[in-house]
């Protein structure tokens, strides 16, 4: 049985864990890099860096928990979207908009996913694929099949469409230095994000829609 | 004045340099990673690893030379394409096909470019931007402006189109593990590459074309 103190400590533990995740996310976003030392993450969260080891084992554990935090909710939403009573075109448009917004919030996300699947063991890679990638792949397959059946979409391989859509939505965030060094734009602000959402949706949707 | 021996040595030097670049490219492609030790690159090239230092200074120098080898020719071709007497749609279609083929040959290229611009000094990043990225950006601006003027393309921001096209063309190569872990596909063969070229071109071109 837990004492009151232990229960309070548990409450604290939850919020310290979230603080660390938020700090890691913020620093990776601000500095446009995946390489942020544990000590600086802890400092940003205002906690002792030993707590990273306590909550996550090590930095890899922290990164896996961040993937879960960032991707978990989006994947639940995507599955819900697929089952909604809405036209396939509307669903896809809604999804693409959410995708760009997700990368705007977490511009490191696609790089973190790629790095984690490359650097961790095959077992962890398989686990990530099963938890996050397979559900996305199924959702794309369902949305595209439905759109093709409704005569709204061209017949297109949903596996290939997945790469095209993810690549298009992510690239401005993965290659932010192009904005900086070629166009003199230091930050992706709300206006640029909206323009990117609009342009990406127009291009991909007009590409996907069956010709009337 | 050079002796015959020195001239022969210079000939050898050229080919050893190319051997090392080819070896680095091959290993990064096969292993699907940027992290290949110098010793293994030298072994693959069949030369002493001290020669990496001799020709490139260090591994960063080798990577910069590889960017030059892989991107240099493509950028010259792109500039030539822009000036050809050909419809804007045909030019863009041709370019997109070449882009996917380039990533098929050098699937590490976009990741290497991103990593180099992130990790090297701001001076080197600016130099890379000037040598490779600005010419691509100008070519996109010219092709899109021409297409819009001809009534073939939608009015679209060429800076944003750049990210969408590069991201779409590259993603299947950057995230090859998705093919492996989600679809059980170990390698991108010619057939899959052709399918990806076709799907990418169809989607992006139909998205770009003005509605009649």
CSV table of C-alpha atoms in Angstrom, one decimal:
chain,number,residue,atom,x,y,z
A,1,UNK,CA,0.0,0.0,0.0
A,2,UNK,CA,1.3,3.4,-0.9
A,3,UNK,CA,1.8,6.2,1.7
A,4,UNK,CA,0.5,9.7,0.9
A,5,UNK,CA,4.1,10.8,0.4
A,6,UNK,CA,4.6,8.0,-2.2
A,7,UNK,CA,1.4,9.0,-4.0
A,8,UNK,CA,2.5,12.6,-4.1
A,9,UNK,CA,5.9,11.5,-5.3
A,10,UNK,CA,4.2,9.5,-8.1
A,11,UNK,CA,2.3,12.6,-9.1
A,12,UNK,CA,5.6,14.5,-9.2
A,13,UNK,CA,7.2,11.7,-11.1
A,14,UNK,CA,4.6,12.0,-13.9
A,15,UNK,CA,5.1,15.7,-14.3
A,16,UNK,CA,8.9,15.6,-14.1
A,17,UNK,CA,8.8,13.0,-16.9
A,18,UNK,CA,6.7,15.2,-19.0
A,19,UNK,CA,8.9,18.2,-18.2
A,20,UNK,CA,11.9,16.3,-19.5
A,21,UNK,CA,10.1,15.3,-22.7
A,22,UNK,CA,8.9,18.9,-23.3
A,23,UNK,CA,12.4,20.2,-22.6
A,24,UNK,CA,14.0,17.7,-25.1
A,25,UNK,CA,11.4,18.6,-27.7
A,26,UNK,CA,11.9,22.3,-27.3
A,27,UNK,CA,15.7,22.2,-27.5
A,28,UNK,CA,15.7,19.9,-30.6
A,29,UNK,CA,13.2,22.3,-32.2
A,30,UNK,CA,15.0,25.5,-31.4
A,31,UNK,CA,18.5,24.2,-32.2
A,32,UNK,CA,17.3,22.3,-35.3
A,33,UNK,CA,19.3,19.2,-34.3
A,34,UNK,CA,18.9,15.8,-32.6
A,35,UNK,CA,22.1,16.2,-30.7
A,36,UNK,CA,21.2,17.8,-27.5
A,37,UNK,CA,23.1,16.6,-24.4
A,38,UNK,CA,21.2,15.1,-21.5
A,39,UNK,CA,22.6,17.7,-19.1
A,40,UNK,CA,21.1,20.5,-21.1
A,41,UNK,CA,17.8,18.8,-21.4
A,42,UNK,CA,17.7,18.4,-17.6
A,43,UNK,CA,18.8,22.1,-17.1
A,44,UNK,CA,16.0,23.2,-19.5
A,45,UNK,CA,13.5,21.2,-17.5
A,46,UNK,CA,14.9,22.5,-14.3
A,47,UNK,CA,15.7,19.1,-12.8
A,48,UNK,CA,18.7,17.1,-11.9
A,49,UNK,CA,20.1,15.2,-14.9
A,50,UNK,CA,20.2,11.9,-12.9
A,51,UNK,CA,16.4,11.9,-13.3
A,52,UNK,CA,16.8,11.2,-17.0
A,53,UNK,CA,18.4,7.9,-16.1
A,54,UNK,CA,15.7,7.3,-13.5
A,55,UNK,CA,12.8,7.9,-15.8
A,56,UNK,CA,14.2,6.7,-19.2
A,57,UNK,CA,17.2,4.6,-18.5
A,58,UNK,CA,19.3,6.6,-20.9
A,59,UNK,CA,19.1,9.1,-23.7
A,60,UNK,CA,17.9,6.5,-26.2
A,61,UNK,CA,15.0,5.7,-23.8
A,62,UNK,CA,14.2,9.4,-23.6
A,63,UNK,CA,14.1,9.6,-27.4
A,64,UNK,CA,11.8,6.5,-27.6
A,65,UNK,CA,9.5,8.1,-25.1
A,66,UNK,CA,9.5,11.3,-27.2
A,67,UNK,CA,8.5,9.3,-30.3
A,68,UNK,CA,5.7,7.8,-28.3
A,69,UNK,CA,4.5,11.2,-27.1
A,70,UNK,CA,4.7,12.9,-30.5
A,71,UNK,CA,3.5,10.1,-32.7
A,72,UNK,CA,1.1,8.2,-30.4
A,73,UNK,CA,-1.7,10.7,-30.3
A,74,UNK,CA,-1.4,11.5,-34.1
A,75,UNK,CA,-1.8,7.8,-35.0
A,76,UNK,CA,-4.9,7.4,-32.8
A,77,UNK,CA,-6.3,10.5,-34.5
A,78,UNK,CA,-5.5,9.2,-38.0
A,79,UNK,CA,-7.3,5.9,-37.3
A,80,UNK,CA,-10.3,7.8,-36.1
A,81,UNK,CA,-10.2,10.0,-39.2
A,82,UNK,CA,-10.2,7.0,-41.5
A,83,UNK,CA,-13.4,5.7,-39.9
A,84,UNK,CA,-15.3,9.1,-40.0
A,85,UNK,CA,-18.3,9.6,-42.2
A,86,UNK,CA,-16.7,12.0,-44.6
A,87,UNK,CA,-15.7,12.0,-48.3
A,88,UNK,CA,-12.2,10.4,-49.0
A,89,UNK,CA,-11.0,13.7,-50.5
A,90,UNK,CA,-12.0,15.6,-47.4
A,91,UNK,CA,-10.3,13.0,-45.1
A,92,UNK,CA,-7.1,13.2,-47.1
A,93,UNK,CA,-7.1,17.0,-47.2
A,94,UNK,CA,-7.6,17.0,-43.4
A,95,UNK,CA,-4.8,14.5,-42.9
A,96,UNK,CA,-2.3,16.3,-45.0
A,97,UNK,CA,-3.0,19.6,-43.1
A,98,UNK,CA,-2.5,17.7,-39.8
A,99,UNK,CA,0.7,16.2,-41.1
A,100,UNK,CA,2.4,19.5,-41.9
A,101,UNK,CA,1.2,20.9,-38.6
A,102,UNK,CA,2.7,17.9,-36.8
A,103,UNK,CA,6.1,18.6,-38.4
A,104,UNK,CA,5.7,22.3,-37.6
A,105,UNK,CA,5.3,21.4,-33.9
A,106,UNK,CA,8.0,18.7,-34.0
A,107,UNK,CA,10.3,19.5,-36.9
A,108,UNK,CA,12.8,16.9,-35.7
A,109,UNK,CA,10.2,14.1,-35.8
A,110,UNK,CA,10.9,12.4,-39.1
A,111,UNK,CA,14.7,12.7,-38.5
A,112,UNK,CA,14.3,11.2,-35.1
A,113,UNK,CA,12.2,8.3,-36.4
A,114,UNK,CA,14.8,7.6,-39.2
A,115,UNK,CA,17.8,7.8,-36.8
A,116,UNK,CA,16.1,5.6,-34.2
A,117,UNK,CA,15.2,2.9,-36.6
A,118,UNK,CA,18.7,3.0,-38.1
A,119,UNK,CA,20.7,3.1,-34.9
A,120,UNK,CA,18.7,1.0,-32.5
A,121,UNK,CA,18.5,-2.8,-32.6
A,122,UNK,CA,16.4,-4.6,-35.3
A,123,UNK,CA,14.0,-5.6,-32.4
A,124,UNK,CA,13.3,-2.0,-31.5
A,125,UNK,CA,13.1,-1.0,-35.2
A,126,UNK,CA,10.5,-3.8,-35.7
A,127,UNK,CA,8.6,-2.6,-32.6
A,128,UNK,CA,8.5,1.0,-33.9
A,129,UNK,CA,7.3,-0.2,-37.3
A,130,UNK,CA,4.5,-2.2,-35.7
A,131,UNK,CA,3.4,0.5,-33.3
A,132,UNK,CA,3.6,3.6,-35.6
A,133,UNK,CA,4.4,2.8,-39.2
A,134,UNK,CA,2.1,-0.1,-39.8
A,135,UNK,CA,-1.0,1.8,-38.6
A,136,UNK,CA,-0.1,4.7,-40.8
A,137,UNK,CA,0.3,2.4,-43.7
A,138,UNK,CA,-3.0,0.7,-43.1
A,139,UNK,CA,-4.7,4.1,-42.8
A,140,UNK,CA,-3.3,5.2,-46.2
A,141,UNK,CA,-4.3,2.0,-47.8
A,142,UNK,CA,-7.9,2.4,-46.4
A,143,UNK,CA,-8.2,6.1,-47.4
A,144,UNK,CA,-6.8,5.5,-50.9
A,145,UNK,CA,-8.9,2.4,-51.6
A,146,UNK,CA,-12.0,4.2,-50.5
A,147,UNK,CA,-11.2,7.2,-52.7
A,148,UNK,CA,-10.5,5.0,-55.7
A,149,UNK,CA,-13.7,3.1,-55.2
A,150,UNK,CA,-15.7,6.3,-54.9
A,151,UNK,CA,-14.1,7.5,-58.2
A,152,UNK,CA,-12.5,10.5,-56.4
A,153,UNK,CA,-8.9,9.3,-56.5
A,154,UNK,CA,-6.7,8.0,-59.3
A,155,UNK,CA,-5.7,4.3,-58.8
A,156,UNK,CA,-2.4,4.8,-57.0
A,157,UNK,CA,-0.1,2.5,-54.9
A,158,UNK,CA,-0.8,3.6,-51.4
A,159,UNK,CA,2.7,2.4,-50.2
A,160,UNK,CA,4.3,4.9,-52.7
A,161,UNK,CA,1.8,7.6,-52.0
A,162,UNK,CA,2.8,7.3,-48.3
A,163,UNK,CA,6.5,8.3,-49.1
A,164,UNK,CA,5.5,11.1,-51.4
A,165,UNK,CA,3.1,12.7,-48.9
A,166,UNK,CA,5.4,12.3,-45.9
A,167,UNK,CA,8.4,13.5,-47.8
A,168,UNK,CA,6.6,16.5,-49.2
A,169,UNK,CA,5.1,17.5,-45.8
A,170,UNK,CA,8.4,17.0,-43.9
A,171,UNK,CA,11.1,18.4,-46.2
A,172,UNK,CA,10.8,22.1,-45.4
A,173,UNK,CA,11.4,21.2,-41.7
A,174,UNK,CA,14.2,18.6,-42.3
A,175,UNK,CA,16.0,21.0,-44.6
A,176,UNK,CA,15.3,24.3,-42.8
A,177,UNK,CA,18.9,25.5,-43.5
A,178,UNK,CA,17.9,25.9,-47.2
A,179,UNK,CA,15.5,28.6,-46.1
A,180,UNK,CA,18.2,30.2,-44.0
A,181,UNK,CA,21.2,30.0,-46.4
A,182,UNK,CA,19.3,30.4,-49.7
A,183,UNK,CA,16.4,32.6,-48.9
A,184,UNK,CA,17.6,34.3,-45.7
A,185,UNK,CA,14.6,33.0,-43.7
A,186,UNK,CA,15.6,32.1,-40.2
A,187,UNK,CA,12.4,30.8,-38.9
A,188,UNK,CA,9.3,29.1,-40.1
A,189,UNK,CA,6.5,31.3,-38.8
A,190,UNK,CA,2.8,30.8,-38.9
A,191,UNK,CA,2.4,32.6,-42.2
A,192,UNK,CA,5.0,30.4,-43.9
A,193,UNK,CA,3.6,27.3,-42.3
A,194,UNK,CA,0.1,28.2,-43.6
A,195,UNK,CA,1.5,28.8,-47.1
A,196,UNK,CA,3.3,25.4,-46.9
A,197,UNK,CA,0.1,23.7,-45.8
A,198,UNK,CA,-1.8,25.3,-48.6
A,199,UNK,CA,0.7,24.6,-51.3
A,200,UNK,CA,1.3,21.0,-50.2
A,201,UNK,CA,-2.4,20.2,-50.0
A,202,UNK,CA,-3.1,21.8,-53.4
A,203,UNK,CA,-0.3,20.0,-55.1
A,204,UNK,CA,-0.8,16.6,-53.6
A,205,UNK,CA,-4.6,16.7,-53.8
A,206,UNK,CA,-4.8,17.8,-57.4
A,207,UNK,CA,-2.2,15.1,-58.1
A,208,UNK,CA,-4.3,12.5,-56.4
A,209,UNK,CA,-7.8,13.4,-57.7
A,210,UNK,CA,-9.1,11.4,-60.6
A,211,UNK,CA,-9.5,13.5,-63.7
A,212,UNK,CA,-13.1,14.3,-64.4
B,1,UNK,CA,58.9,20.5,-64.8
B,2,UNK,CA,57.4,17.2,-64.0
B,3,UNK,CA,59.2,13.9,-64.6
B,4,UNK,CA,57.4,11.1,-66.3
B,5,UNK,CA,57.2,9.3,-63.0
B,6,UNK,CA,55.5,12.3,-61.5
B,7,UNK,CA,53.1,12.5,-64.4
B,8,UNK,CA,52.2,8.8,-64.0
B,9,UNK,CA,51.9,9.3,-60.2
B,10,UNK,CA,49.5,12.2,-60.9
B,11,UNK,CA,47.4,10.0,-63.1
B,12,UNK,CA,47.4,7.4,-60.4
B,13,UNK,CA,46.5,10.0,-57.8
B,14,UNK,CA,43.4,11.0,-59.8
B,15,UNK,CA,42.2,7.4,-60.0
B,16,UNK,CA,42.9,6.6,-56.4
B,17,UNK,CA,40.9,9.6,-55.4
B,18,UNK,CA,38.0,8.5,-57.5
B,19,UNK,CA,38.3,4.9,-56.2
B,20,UNK,CA,37.9,6.3,-52.7
B,21,UNK,CA,34.9,8.3,-53.6
B,22,UNK,CA,33.3,5.3,-55.3
B,23,UNK,CA,34.0,3.1,-52.3
B,24,UNK,CA,32.5,5.6,-49.9
B,25,UNK,CA,29.4,5.9,-52.1
B,26,UNK,CA,29.0,2.2,-52.5
B,27,UNK,CA,29.3,1.4,-48.8
B,28,UNK,CA,26.9,4.2,-47.7
B,29,UNK,CA,24.4,2.9,-50.3
B,30,UNK,CA,24.7,-0.8,-49.4
B,31,UNK,CA,24.6,-0.2,-45.6
B,32,UNK,CA,22.0,2.5,-45.8
B,33,UNK,CA,24.0,4.7,-43.4
B,34,UNK,CA,26.3,7.7,-43.5
B,35,UNK,CA,28.5,6.2,-40.8
B,36,UNK,CA,31.1,4.2,-42.6
B,37,UNK,CA,34.6,4.2,-41.0
B,38,UNK,CA,37.5,5.5,-43.1
B,39,UNK,CA,39.4,2.2,-42.7
B,40,UNK,CA,36.5,0.3,-44.4
B,41,UNK,CA,36.2,2.8,-47.2
B,42,UNK,CA,40.0,2.4,-47.8
B,43,UNK,CA,39.7,-1.4,-47.7
B,44,UNK,CA,36.8,-1.3,-50.2
B,45,UNK,CA,38.9,0.8,-52.5
B,46,UNK,CA,41.9,-1.5,-52.0
B,47,UNK,CA,44.2,1.3,-50.8
B,48,UNK,CA,45.9,2.3,-47.6
B,49,UNK,CA,43.7,4.3,-45.3
B,50,UNK,CA,46.4,7.0,-45.0
B,51,UNK,CA,45.5,8.0,-48.5
B,52,UNK,CA,42.2,9.4,-47.3
B,53,UNK,CA,44.1,11.9,-45.3
B,54,UNK,CA,46.4,12.6,-48.2
B,55,UNK,CA,43.6,13.3,-50.7
B,56,UNK,CA,40.9,14.7,-48.6
B,57,UNK,CA,42.5,15.8,-45.3
B,58,UNK,CA,39.9,13.9,-43.2
B,59,UNK,CA,36.6,12.2,-43.5
B,60,UNK,CA,34.7,15.5,-43.7
B,61,UNK,CA,36.8,16.4,-46.7
B,62,UNK,CA,36.0,13.1,-48.3
B,63,UNK,CA,32.2,13.8,-47.7
B,64,UNK,CA,32.5,17.3,-49.2
B,65,UNK,CA,34.2,15.8,-52.3
B,66,UNK,CA,31.5,13.2,-52.5
B,67,UNK,CA,28.8,15.9,-52.5
B,68,UNK,CA,30.7,17.7,-55.3
B,69,UNK,CA,30.9,14.5,-57.3
B,70,UNK,CA,27.3,13.5,-56.8
B,71,UNK,CA,25.7,17.0,-57.1
B,72,UNK,CA,28.0,18.9,-59.3
B,73,UNK,CA,27.1,17.2,-62.6
B,74,UNK,CA,23.4,17.1,-61.8
B,75,UNK,CA,23.4,20.9,-61.3
B,76,UNK,CA,25.1,21.5,-64.5
B,77,UNK,CA,22.5,19.3,-66.3
B,78,UNK,CA,19.7,21.1,-64.5
B,79,UNK,CA,20.9,24.5,-65.7
B,80,UNK,CA,21.2,23.2,-69.2
B,81,UNK,CA,17.7,21.7,-69.0
B,82,UNK,CA,16.3,25.1,-68.0
B,83,UNK,CA,17.7,26.7,-71.1
B,84,UNK,CA,16.5,24.0,-73.5
B,85,UNK,CA,13.9,24.7,-76.2
B,86,UNK,CA,11.2,22.5,-74.7
B,87,UNK,CA,7.8,23.1,-73.0
B,88,UNK,CA,7.9,23.9,-69.3
B,89,UNK,CA,5.9,20.7,-68.5
B,90,UNK,CA,8.3,18.5,-70.4
B,91,UNK,CA,11.3,20.1,-68.7
B,92,UNK,CA,9.7,19.6,-65.2
B,93,UNK,CA,8.8,16.0,-66.0
B,94,UNK,CA,12.3,15.3,-67.2
B,95,UNK,CA,13.8,16.9,-64.1
B,96,UNK,CA,11.6,15.0,-61.7
B,97,UNK,CA,12.5,11.7,-63.4
B,98,UNK,CA,16.2,12.6,-63.1
B,99,UNK,CA,15.8,13.6,-59.4
B,100,UNK,CA,14.4,10.2,-58.4
B,101,UNK,CA,17.1,8.5,-60.5
B,102,UNK,CA,19.8,10.5,-58.7
B,103,UNK,CA,18.5,9.5,-55.3
B,104,UNK,CA,18.3,5.9,-56.5
B,105,UNK,CA,22.0,6.0,-57.5
B,106,UNK,CA,23.0,8.0,-54.3
B,107,UNK,CA,20.3,7.2,-51.7
B,108,UNK,CA,22.4,8.8,-49.0
B,109,UNK,CA,22.6,12.2,-50.8
B,110,UNK,CA,19.9,14.2,-49.2
B,111,UNK,CA,20.9,13.0,-45.7
B,112,UNK,CA,24.5,13.7,-46.4
B,113,UNK,CA,23.7,17.2,-47.6
B,114,UNK,CA,21.5,17.9,-44.5
B,115,UNK,CA,24.1,16.5,-42.1
B,116,UNK,CA,27.0,18.4,-43.7
B,117,UNK,CA,25.2,21.7,-43.6
B,118,UNK,CA,24.2,21.1,-40.0
B,119,UNK,CA,27.5,19.8,-38.6
B,120,UNK,CA,30.1,21.9,-40.6
B,121,UNK,CA,30.9,25.5,-40.0
B,122,UNK,CA,28.5,28.3,-41.1
B,123,UNK,CA,31.1,29.2,-43.7
B,124,UNK,CA,31.0,25.7,-45.3
B,125,UNK,CA,27.2,25.7,-45.1
B,126,UNK,CA,27.1,29.0,-46.9
B,127,UNK,CA,29.5,27.7,-49.5
B,128,UNK,CA,27.4,24.6,-50.1
B,129,UNK,CA,24.3,26.8,-50.4
B,130,UNK,CA,25.9,29.0,-52.9
B,131,UNK,CA,27.4,26.2,-55.0
B,132,UNK,CA,24.5,23.7,-55.0
B,133,UNK,CA,21.4,25.0,-53.5
B,134,UNK,CA,21.1,28.5,-55.0
B,135,UNK,CA,21.5,27.2,-58.6
B,136,UNK,CA,18.7,24.6,-57.9
B,137,UNK,CA,16.6,27.3,-56.4
B,138,UNK,CA,17.1,29.6,-59.5
B,139,UNK,CA,16.4,26.7,-61.9
B,140,UNK,CA,13.1,26.0,-60.1
B,141,UNK,CA,12.2,29.7,-60.1
B,142,UNK,CA,12.9,29.9,-63.9
B,143,UNK,CA,11.0,26.7,-64.7
B,144,UNK,CA,7.9,27.6,-62.7
B,145,UNK,CA,7.8,31.2,-63.9
B,146,UNK,CA,8.1,30.0,-67.5
B,147,UNK,CA,5.3,27.4,-66.9
B,148,UNK,CA,3.0,29.9,-65.3
B,149,UNK,CA,3.6,32.5,-68.0
B,150,UNK,CA,2.8,29.8,-70.6
B,151,UNK,CA,-0.4,29.0,-68.8
B,152,UNK,CA,0.8,25.4,-68.2
B,153,UNK,CA,1.4,25.7,-64.4
B,154,UNK,CA,-0.6,27.0,-61.5
B,155,UNK,CA,0.8,30.1,-59.9
B,156,UNK,CA,2.8,28.5,-57.2
B,157,UNK,CA,5.7,29.6,-54.9
B,158,UNK,CA,8.8,28.0,-56.4
B,159,UNK,CA,10.6,28.0,-53.0
B,160,UNK,CA,7.8,25.9,-51.5
B,161,UNK,CA,7.6,23.7,-54.6
B,162,UNK,CA,11.3,23.0,-54.2
B,163,UNK,CA,10.7,21.4,-50.8
B,164,UNK,CA,7.7,19.4,-51.9
B,165,UNK,CA,9.4,18.0,-55.0
B,166,UNK,CA,12.7,17.2,-53.2
B,167,UNK,CA,11.0,15.6,-50.2
B,168,UNK,CA,8.7,13.5,-52.4
B,169,UNK,CA,11.5,12.3,-54.6
B,170,UNK,CA,13.9,11.5,-51.7
B,171,UNK,CA,11.7,10.0,-49.0
B,172,UNK,CA,11.5,6.4,-50.2
B,173,UNK,CA,15.3,6.4,-50.1
B,174,UNK,CA,15.8,8.2,-46.8
B,175,UNK,CA,13.2,6.0,-45.1
B,176,UNK,CA,14.0,2.7,-46.8
B,177,UNK,CA,13.5,0.9,-43.5
B,178,UNK,CA,9.8,1.5,-43.9
B,179,UNK,CA,9.9,-0.7,-46.9
B,180,UNK,CA,11.8,-3.3,-45.0
B,181,UNK,CA,9.9,-3.4,-41.7
B,182,UNK,CA,6.4,-2.6,-42.9
B,183,UNK,CA,6.3,-4.1,-46.4
B,184,UNK,CA,9.1,-6.8,-46.2
B,185,UNK,CA,10.9,-5.2,-49.2
B,186,UNK,CA,14.6,-5.4,-48.6
B,187,UNK,CA,15.9,-3.5,-51.7
B,188,UNK,CA,14.6,-0.9,-54.1
B,189,UNK,CA,15.0,-2.7,-57.4
B,190,UNK,CA,14.6,-1.3,-60.9
B,191,UNK,CA,10.9,-2.1,-61.0
B,192,UNK,CA,10.1,-0.4,-57.8
B,193,UNK,CA,12.3,2.6,-58.8
B,194,UNK,CA,10.3,2.9,-62.1
B,195,UNK,CA,7.0,2.7,-60.2
B,196,UNK,CA,8.2,5.4,-57.8
B,197,UNK,CA,9.4,7.6,-60.7
B,198,UNK,CA,6.0,7.2,-62.5
B,199,UNK,CA,3.9,7.8,-59.3
B,200,UNK,CA,5.9,10.8,-58.2
B,201,UNK,CA,5.8,12.4,-61.7
B,202,UNK,CA,2.0,11.7,-62.1
B,203,UNK,CA,1.2,13.2,-58.7
B,204,UNK,CA,3.5,16.2,-58.8
B,205,UNK,CA,2.8,17.1,-62.4
B,206,UNK,CA,-1.0,16.8,-62.1
B,207,UNK,CA,-0.7,18.9,-59.0
B,208,UNK,CA,1.3,21.5,-60.7
B,209,UNK,CA,-0.6,21.7,-64.0
B,210,UNK,CA,-3.1,24.6,-64.3
B,211,UNK,CA,-6.6,23.3,-64.5
B,212,UNK,CA,-7.9,23.6,-68.1
